[in-house]
Amino acid sequence: MRVSEEKKPKLTMSQDTHHLPVHEVLLFLETDASQGLPQNEAASRLERFGPNTLPRIRRHGSFMRFILQFHHPLIYILTASSGITALLGEWVDAGVIFGVVLVNAIVGFIQESRAENALDALIAMVKTEATVLRGGEKCKIPSSDLVPGDVVLLEAGDKVPADLRLTSVRELQIDESALTGESLVVSKSEHRLPTETLMADRQNMAYSSTLVTSGQGKGVVVSTGSATEIGRIHQLVGETPDIETPLTKKIAHFSKILTVVILGLAGVTFAIGIWRGQSAVEMFMAAVALAVGAIPEGLPAAVTITLAIGVSRMAKRHAIIRKLPAVETLGSTTVICSDKTGTLTENQMTVQRVWAGGQLFRVSGTGYNPMGEFTKDGQLVNWDHEPALSACLLAGVLCNDAQLVKQKENWDIVGDPTEGAMLVSACKGGLDVKQIQHEVTRENVLPFESENQFMATLDRRGADQQAVMSVKGAVEKILNLCQYELSADGREVPLEASRALQQAETLAGQGLRVLAMARSTEGKHVEGHSLKQAASAGELVFLGLQAMMDPPRPEAIAAVGNCQKAGIAVKMITGDHAMTGRAIAEQIGLIPETPVGTESNLVMTGSAIATTPHNALPRAVDRSVVFARVSPEQKLRLVEALQTEGHIVAMTGDGVNDAPALKQADIGIAMGRVGTEVAKESSDMVLTDDNFASIEAAVEEGRGVFDNLTKFIVWTLPTNMGEGLVIMVAIGAGFALPILPVQILWINMTTAVALGLMLAFEPKETGIMDRPPRDPGQPLLTGALLWRIVLVGALLLAGSFGLFLWEQERGSTVVEARTVAVNVFVVVEMFYLFNCRSLERSLLQLGLFSNPWVTWGVIVMIALQLLFTYAPFMHSLFHSAPIDGGTWLPILGIGVASYFIVGLDKWVRHRFTTKNNEAVVAGS
Ligand code: ATP
């Protein structure tokens, strides 16, 4: 559905609604605060107003971006030489050089646009969703489908999806820095305001792109898309991905320094030639050849492209990179701190045990299917005799925001799985959950937040009934709020907390997530305004425990094993009980199994984190594996502690309070499904499937990207070196140039695209996860690789110069000898490409055709070289000449010889390092 800009009515009323009473706004927008819009009306409004998206505005338009391609030292040199060559009357050469400049700019422009588009598309894959009321039902829809009149529900962690006039709020606080630049959070209200109130003070409005930091709210959409404040104020919205990384910056810097050095060398060469009595024109061409050949101009572009390819490979494996430097950092990650629920486990909760009135009940059934039974000591439960059990289940239904739904034959839940599990257990216990949810009026709610560790609601069943407060949450927390407990026969008796605590530990030791239920005492009038205060009075009645299973993800078990092999420590961070965390960690293979009842020194609790002295914390954290009952604020301390120990930390998070830790981590990873918008905004990477295995996959890809970058650099630099050396030796020794500037341009342009780039598609090497993480401080090129670059550079020099002289010796013209020298360069590069497909392994181990891109690249390159050598139009453009068939033999011979020489170098080094490692192992 497309609505043209002209036909689309612009909603410009956002500045006008703050002074109107809510009912007038609703009337104007023809909507209903409790029902929302009917589905069909929403669809027709979407047709009319268009999607709630903002056009992406780039920093530069296409024309400017094309022009910027010419802003490059090499291009300056080429353009100048093209001009001077033209002045010298060498029209063909001038035309060819200028043609290359143009082609280079076009290729650069296309590549840059494609890389940016690909990154844009990836960012768009992380969809923002909004919770709305449509036809009286609460549902989640893509934010782009919002229309004026939609009723939106906001909660902590949401990004406000459009401009809203708030209709009701509960301690709603919003961070409006995206809009105003002010980082203070703003408290919101639903009250009308004077007309003249400035935008920043309109507390009854929530503006698109701002972030809800706490509380809840409801509002009606008044403007969408570019009619919103953010759309009007900022012309530039959405994130323009930055395609620079520390590595690309380093390489760009290196290229710049190299350019200056090479220009200096070119000047010296020019001077030496003149001093030796050569003609100025010839020496000028030689200096240009040297500059063009020796400057690795394609390097920065190749690095960006390799990174971009890595990013799209990661996206296929459910990891969306939001910030490009993360691709590099992933390869160096030494610790992954992962949340338990949903990342290492399935987040498919099923209540298996309930402990109420001092008795333990088993619950049968799996998943969210509400079919199952309660048994006690192997006997079906007689519900007339279990009032405590019923009360415990009822509290789980009242203090609950989830909904149980049947889709076709499958049962599912909308909302928090922990709460969904309690609806299912209540159904199994014979409660009519739908009926209860229908009858009850919710008078107040204290939503669950990790730092409180509990949730409370105040509900009234029928106007003449007393409102009851129901509370559920972490066992220790709830027991602290209680003074009484419900006995098996339903009487309120003094609480025996130690018994409940012990029971909770036993259940947690079985890997179950345990929640305690409580309610206000019979007949007690609860003040409606602050449930937190009411609960803190400590007079609640403890009703029992519900213990649920959340099975580990099988793929996470395998991924944890892979990480451990790859020298990456995996740590589990959980808000759950230490015993639950420990049992799950054992099942996943994070820690060895130990008998129940024994202490594990690999488990650290939130309170231990809080009491450990600052300077002792890093070591303690480094040693531990499971962190339990951790508050989101402590996550930040954990990251900092691990970083102090020299680790490169990847940390997962989903809540609003995880944002600081995600920002501090070297790689902040947000959950794409359950994660809040705030967490996503603070992250470097988003997992579309919330699965730990995807983090491991991303690390693997990150290592692969780094390998491919190194391969490209090791492949490309010898050519630059060889070309530079050939020119300098020729001038120094007083020979004619074995390769001309236009020929160097030809070699560099064609081989970089047809051969070098194919390395970016090289599949990951086997065993990539068997080696330790890369030290980020380690230089890109090790001594061994530098040596290889020098070796191949020397081989190119010897091969091309040797054959160039030999050909002339045999009676060939200098033009033919140059054609041979160019072919030597290309053929050696072609063979060397196969050496570079792996930095250590041989081709036999890799498989000759395991990267089809390389095969195709070589075929294209052969065709281009035949064209270069035999096509008459190429002769006039590139000063080439046909060579006889027999001449190909020595050319190929040099190619094959250099392949084997490099192969031998690899083999010797491999043997040497393996021997050394063995000696180290044997000696240790
Ligand atoms: P993990 O950190 O492993 O992902 P988590 O994020 O689910 O676990 P929290 O959500 O912080 O951890 O939960 C901490 C504790 O709070 C749980 O052990 C449970 O006792 C309690 N809890 C969790 N969800 C709710 C809820 N919806 N209502 C009340 N209490 C809850």
Coordinates of C-alpha atoms in Angstrom, one line a residue, residues 637-872:
R637 CA 29.8 -3.8 38.2
L638 CA 30.3 -7.3 36.8
V639 CA 31.3 -6.0 33.4
E640 CA 33.7 -3.5 34.9
A641 CA 35.2 -6.1 37.1
L642 CA 35.8 -8.4 34.2
Q643 CA 37.2 -5.6 32.1
T644 CA 39.6 -4.8 35.0
E645 CA 40.9 -8.4 34.7
G646 CA 41.7 -7.7 31.0
H647 CA 38.7 -9.4 29.5
I648 CA 36.8 -8.5 26.3
V649 CA 33.2 -8.8 27.6
A650 CA 30.0 -9.6 25.7
M651 CA 27.0 -9.1 27.9
T652 CA 23.3 -9.8 27.2
G653 CA 20.4 -7.8 28.5
D654 CA 16.8 -7.1 28.0
G655 CA 15.5 -4.7 30.5
V656 CA 15.6 -0.9 30.9
N657 CA 18.1 -1.2 33.8
D658 CA 20.4 -3.4 31.7
A659 CA 21.2 -0.4 29.5
P660 CA 24.3 0.9 31.4
A661 CA 25.8 -2.6 31.4
L662 CA 25.1 -3.1 27.7
K663 CA 26.8 0.2 27.0
Q664 CA 29.8 -0.6 29.1
A665 CA 30.3 -4.1 27.7
D666 CA 32.6 -4.4 24.8
I667 CA 29.7 -6.1 23.0
G668 CA 26.3 -5.3 24.4
I669 CA 23.8 -7.9 23.2
A670 CA 20.1 -7.2 23.4
M671 CA 17.3 -9.7 23.0
G672 CA 15.3 -9.0 19.8
R673 CA 12.1 -10.8 21.0
V674 CA 11.7 -10.1 24.7
G675 CA 14.1 -7.2 24.9
T676 CA 12.9 -3.7 25.6
E677 CA 13.5 -0.9 23.1
V678 CA 15.8 0.8 25.6
A679 CA 18.1 -2.3 25.7
K680 CA 18.1 -2.6 22.0
E681 CA 19.1 1.1 21.6
S682 CA 22.0 0.6 24.0
S683 CA 23.3 -2.5 22.3
D684 CA 25.9 -3.3 19.7
M685 CA 24.1 -6.4 18.5
V686 CA 20.6 -7.7 18.7
L687 CA 19.7 -11.4 18.7
T688 CA 16.5 -12.1 16.6
D689 CA 16.0 -15.4 18.3
D690 CA 17.2 -14.5 21.9
N691 CA 19.3 -17.7 21.7
F692 CA 22.7 -18.2 23.3
A693 CA 23.7 -20.3 20.3
S694 CA 23.4 -17.2 18.1
I695 CA 26.1 -15.4 20.2
E696 CA 28.4 -18.3 19.6
A697 CA 27.6 -18.2 15.9
A698 CA 28.4 -14.5 15.8
V699 CA 31.7 -15.0 17.6
E700 CA 32.5 -17.6 15.0
E701 CA 31.6 -15.3 12.1
G702 CA 33.6 -12.5 13.8
R703 CA 36.7 -14.7 13.8
G704 CA 36.0 -15.6 10.1
V705 CA 35.7 -12.0 9.1
F706 CA 39.0 -11.2 10.7
D707 CA 40.7 -14.1 9.0
N708 CA 39.3 -13.0 5.6
L709 CA 40.5 -9.4 6.2
T710 CA 44.0 -10.7 7.0
K711 CA 43.9 -12.9 3.9
F712 CA 43.0 -10.0 1.7
I713 CA 45.8 -7.8 3.1
V714 CA 48.4 -10.5 2.9
W715 CA 47.3 -11.1 -0.7
T716 CA 47.2 -7.5 -1.9
L717 CA 50.3 -5.9 -0.3
P718 CA 52.9 -8.0 -2.2
T719 CA 51.5 -6.7 -5.5
N720 CA 52.0 -3.1 -4.4
M721 CA 55.4 -3.9 -3.1
G722 CA 56.4 -5.9 -6.2
E723 CA 55.2 -3.1 -8.5
G724 CA 57.0 -0.4 -6.5
L725 CA 60.2 -2.5 -6.5
V726 CA 60.1 -3.2 -10.2
I727 CA 59.9 0.5 -11.0
M728 CA 62.6 1.5 -8.5
V729 CA 65.0 -1.2 -9.7
A730 CA 64.4 -0.3 -13.3
I731 CA 65.2 3.4 -12.7
G732 CA 68.1 2.6 -10.4
A733 CA 69.7 0.2 -12.9
G734 CA 68.8 2.4 -15.9
F735 CA 66.5 -0.1 -17.6
A736 CA 63.3 0.7 -19.6
L737 CA 60.2 0.3 -17.3
P738 CA 59.0 -3.3 -17.3
I739 CA 55.5 -2.1 -16.6
L740 CA 53.9 1.2 -17.5
P741 CA 51.5 3.3 -15.4
V742 CA 48.4 2.3 -17.3
Q743 CA 49.4 -1.3 -17.1
I744 CA 49.8 -1.0 -13.3
L745 CA 46.4 0.5 -13.2
W746 CA 45.1 -2.4 -15.2
I747 CA 46.7 -5.0 -12.9
N748 CA 45.5 -3.3 -9.7
M749 CA 41.9 -2.6 -10.8
T750 CA 41.2 -6.0 -12.4
T751 CA 42.9 -8.3 -9.9
A752 CA 41.5 -6.5 -6.8
V753 CA 37.9 -7.0 -8.0
A754 CA 38.2 -10.3 -9.8
L755 CA 40.6 -12.0 -7.4
G756 CA 41.1 -10.3 -4.1
L757 CA 37.5 -9.5 -3.3
M758 CA 36.7 -13.2 -3.6
L759 CA 38.6 -13.8 -0.4
A760 CA 35.8 -12.0 1.4
F761 CA 33.5 -14.9 0.5
E762 CA 36.0 -17.5 1.8
P763 CA 34.1 -19.9 4.1
K764 CA 35.2 -20.1 7.7
E765 CA 38.1 -22.5 8.3
T766 CA 37.4 -25.6 10.2
G767 CA 38.8 -25.4 13.7
I768 CA 38.1 -21.7 13.9
M769 CA 36.6 -22.3 17.3
D770 CA 39.5 -24.4 18.5
R771 CA 41.9 -21.6 18.9
P772 CA 42.0 -18.9 21.6
P773 CA 40.4 -15.4 21.1
R774 CA 42.5 -12.9 19.2
D775 CA 44.3 -10.4 21.4
P776 CA 42.9 -7.1 20.3
G777 CA 46.3 -5.5 20.9
Q778 CA 48.0 -7.9 18.5
P779 CA 49.0 -6.3 15.2
L780 CA 47.1 -7.4 12.2
L781 CA 50.2 -8.7 10.5
T782 CA 52.4 -11.0 12.5
G783 CA 56.1 -11.4 11.7
A784 CA 55.3 -14.6 9.7
L785 CA 52.8 -12.8 7.5
L786 CA 55.1 -9.8 7.0
W787 CA 57.8 -12.2 5.9
R788 CA 55.3 -13.8 3.5
I789 CA 54.5 -10.3 2.0
V790 CA 58.2 -9.6 1.5
L791 CA 58.8 -13.1 0.0
V792 CA 56.0 -12.8 -2.6
G793 CA 56.9 -9.2 -3.4
A794 CA 60.5 -10.4 -4.1
L795 CA 59.2 -13.3 -6.2
L796 CA 57.1 -10.8 -8.2
L797 CA 60.1 -8.6 -8.7
A798 CA 62.4 -11.5 -9.7
G799 CA 59.8 -13.2 -11.9
S800 CA 58.6 -10.2 -13.9
F801 CA 61.9 -8.4 -14.2
G802 CA 63.7 -11.7 -15.1
L803 CA 61.2 -12.6 -17.8
F804 CA 61.1 -9.0 -19.1
L805 CA 64.9 -9.1 -19.6
W806 CA 64.9 -12.7 -20.9
E807 CA 62.2 -11.9 -23.5
Q808 CA 64.2 -9.0 -24.8
E809 CA 67.3 -11.2 -24.9
R810 CA 65.3 -13.6 -27.0
G811 CA 64.6 -10.9 -29.5
S812 CA 61.1 -9.7 -28.4
T813 CA 60.2 -6.1 -28.6
V814 CA 60.0 -4.1 -25.3
V815 CA 56.2 -3.9 -25.8
E816 CA 56.0 -7.7 -25.9
A817 CA 58.3 -8.0 -23.0
R818 CA 56.1 -5.7 -21.0
T819 CA 53.0 -7.7 -21.9
V820 CA 54.9 -10.8 -20.5
A821 CA 55.8 -8.9 -17.3
V822 CA 52.2 -7.8 -16.7
N823 CA 51.1 -11.4 -17.3
V824 CA 53.7 -12.6 -14.7
F825 CA 52.2 -10.3 -12.1
V826 CA 48.6 -11.4 -12.8
V827 CA 49.5 -15.1 -12.9
V828 CA 51.6 -15.0 -9.7
E829 CA 48.7 -13.2 -8.0
M830 CA 46.3 -15.8 -9.3
F831 CA 48.3 -18.7 -7.9
Y832 CA 49.1 -16.8 -4.7
L833 CA 45.3 -16.3 -4.2
F834 CA 45.1 -20.0 -3.6
N835 CA 47.8 -19.8 -1.1
C836 CA 46.0 -17.0 0.7
R837 CA 42.7 -18.9 0.9
S838 CA 44.1 -20.2 4.2
L839 CA 46.9 -18.6 6.1
E840 CA 48.1 -22.0 7.4
R841 CA 46.4 -24.8 5.7
S842 CA 47.2 -26.1 2.2
L843 CA 44.8 -26.2 -0.7
L844 CA 44.5 -30.0 -0.4
Q845 CA 43.1 -29.6 3.1
L846 CA 40.7 -26.8 2.0
G847 CA 39.4 -28.3 -1.3
L848 CA 40.2 -26.7 -4.6
F849 CA 36.7 -25.7 -5.4
S850 CA 35.4 -25.0 -1.8
N851 CA 35.0 -21.3 -2.6
P852 CA 33.2 -21.1 -6.0
W853 CA 33.7 -17.3 -6.0
V854 CA 37.4 -17.8 -6.3
T855 CA 36.9 -20.2 -9.2
W856 CA 34.7 -17.8 -11.0
G857 CA 37.1 -14.9 -10.3
V858 CA 40.0 -16.9 -11.8
I859 CA 38.0 -17.7 -14.9
V860 CA 37.1 -14.0 -15.4
M861 CA 40.7 -13.0 -14.8
I862 CA 42.0 -15.4 -17.4
A863 CA 39.5 -14.1 -19.9
L864 CA 40.6 -10.5 -19.1
Q865 CA 44.3 -11.3 -19.5
L866 CA 43.6 -13.0 -22.9
L867 CA 41.8 -9.8 -23.9
F868 CA 44.6 -7.7 -22.6
T869 CA 47.1 -9.8 -24.6
Y870 CA 45.3 -10.5 -27.8
A871 CA 42.5 -7.9 -28.4
P872 CA 43.7 -5.2 -30.7

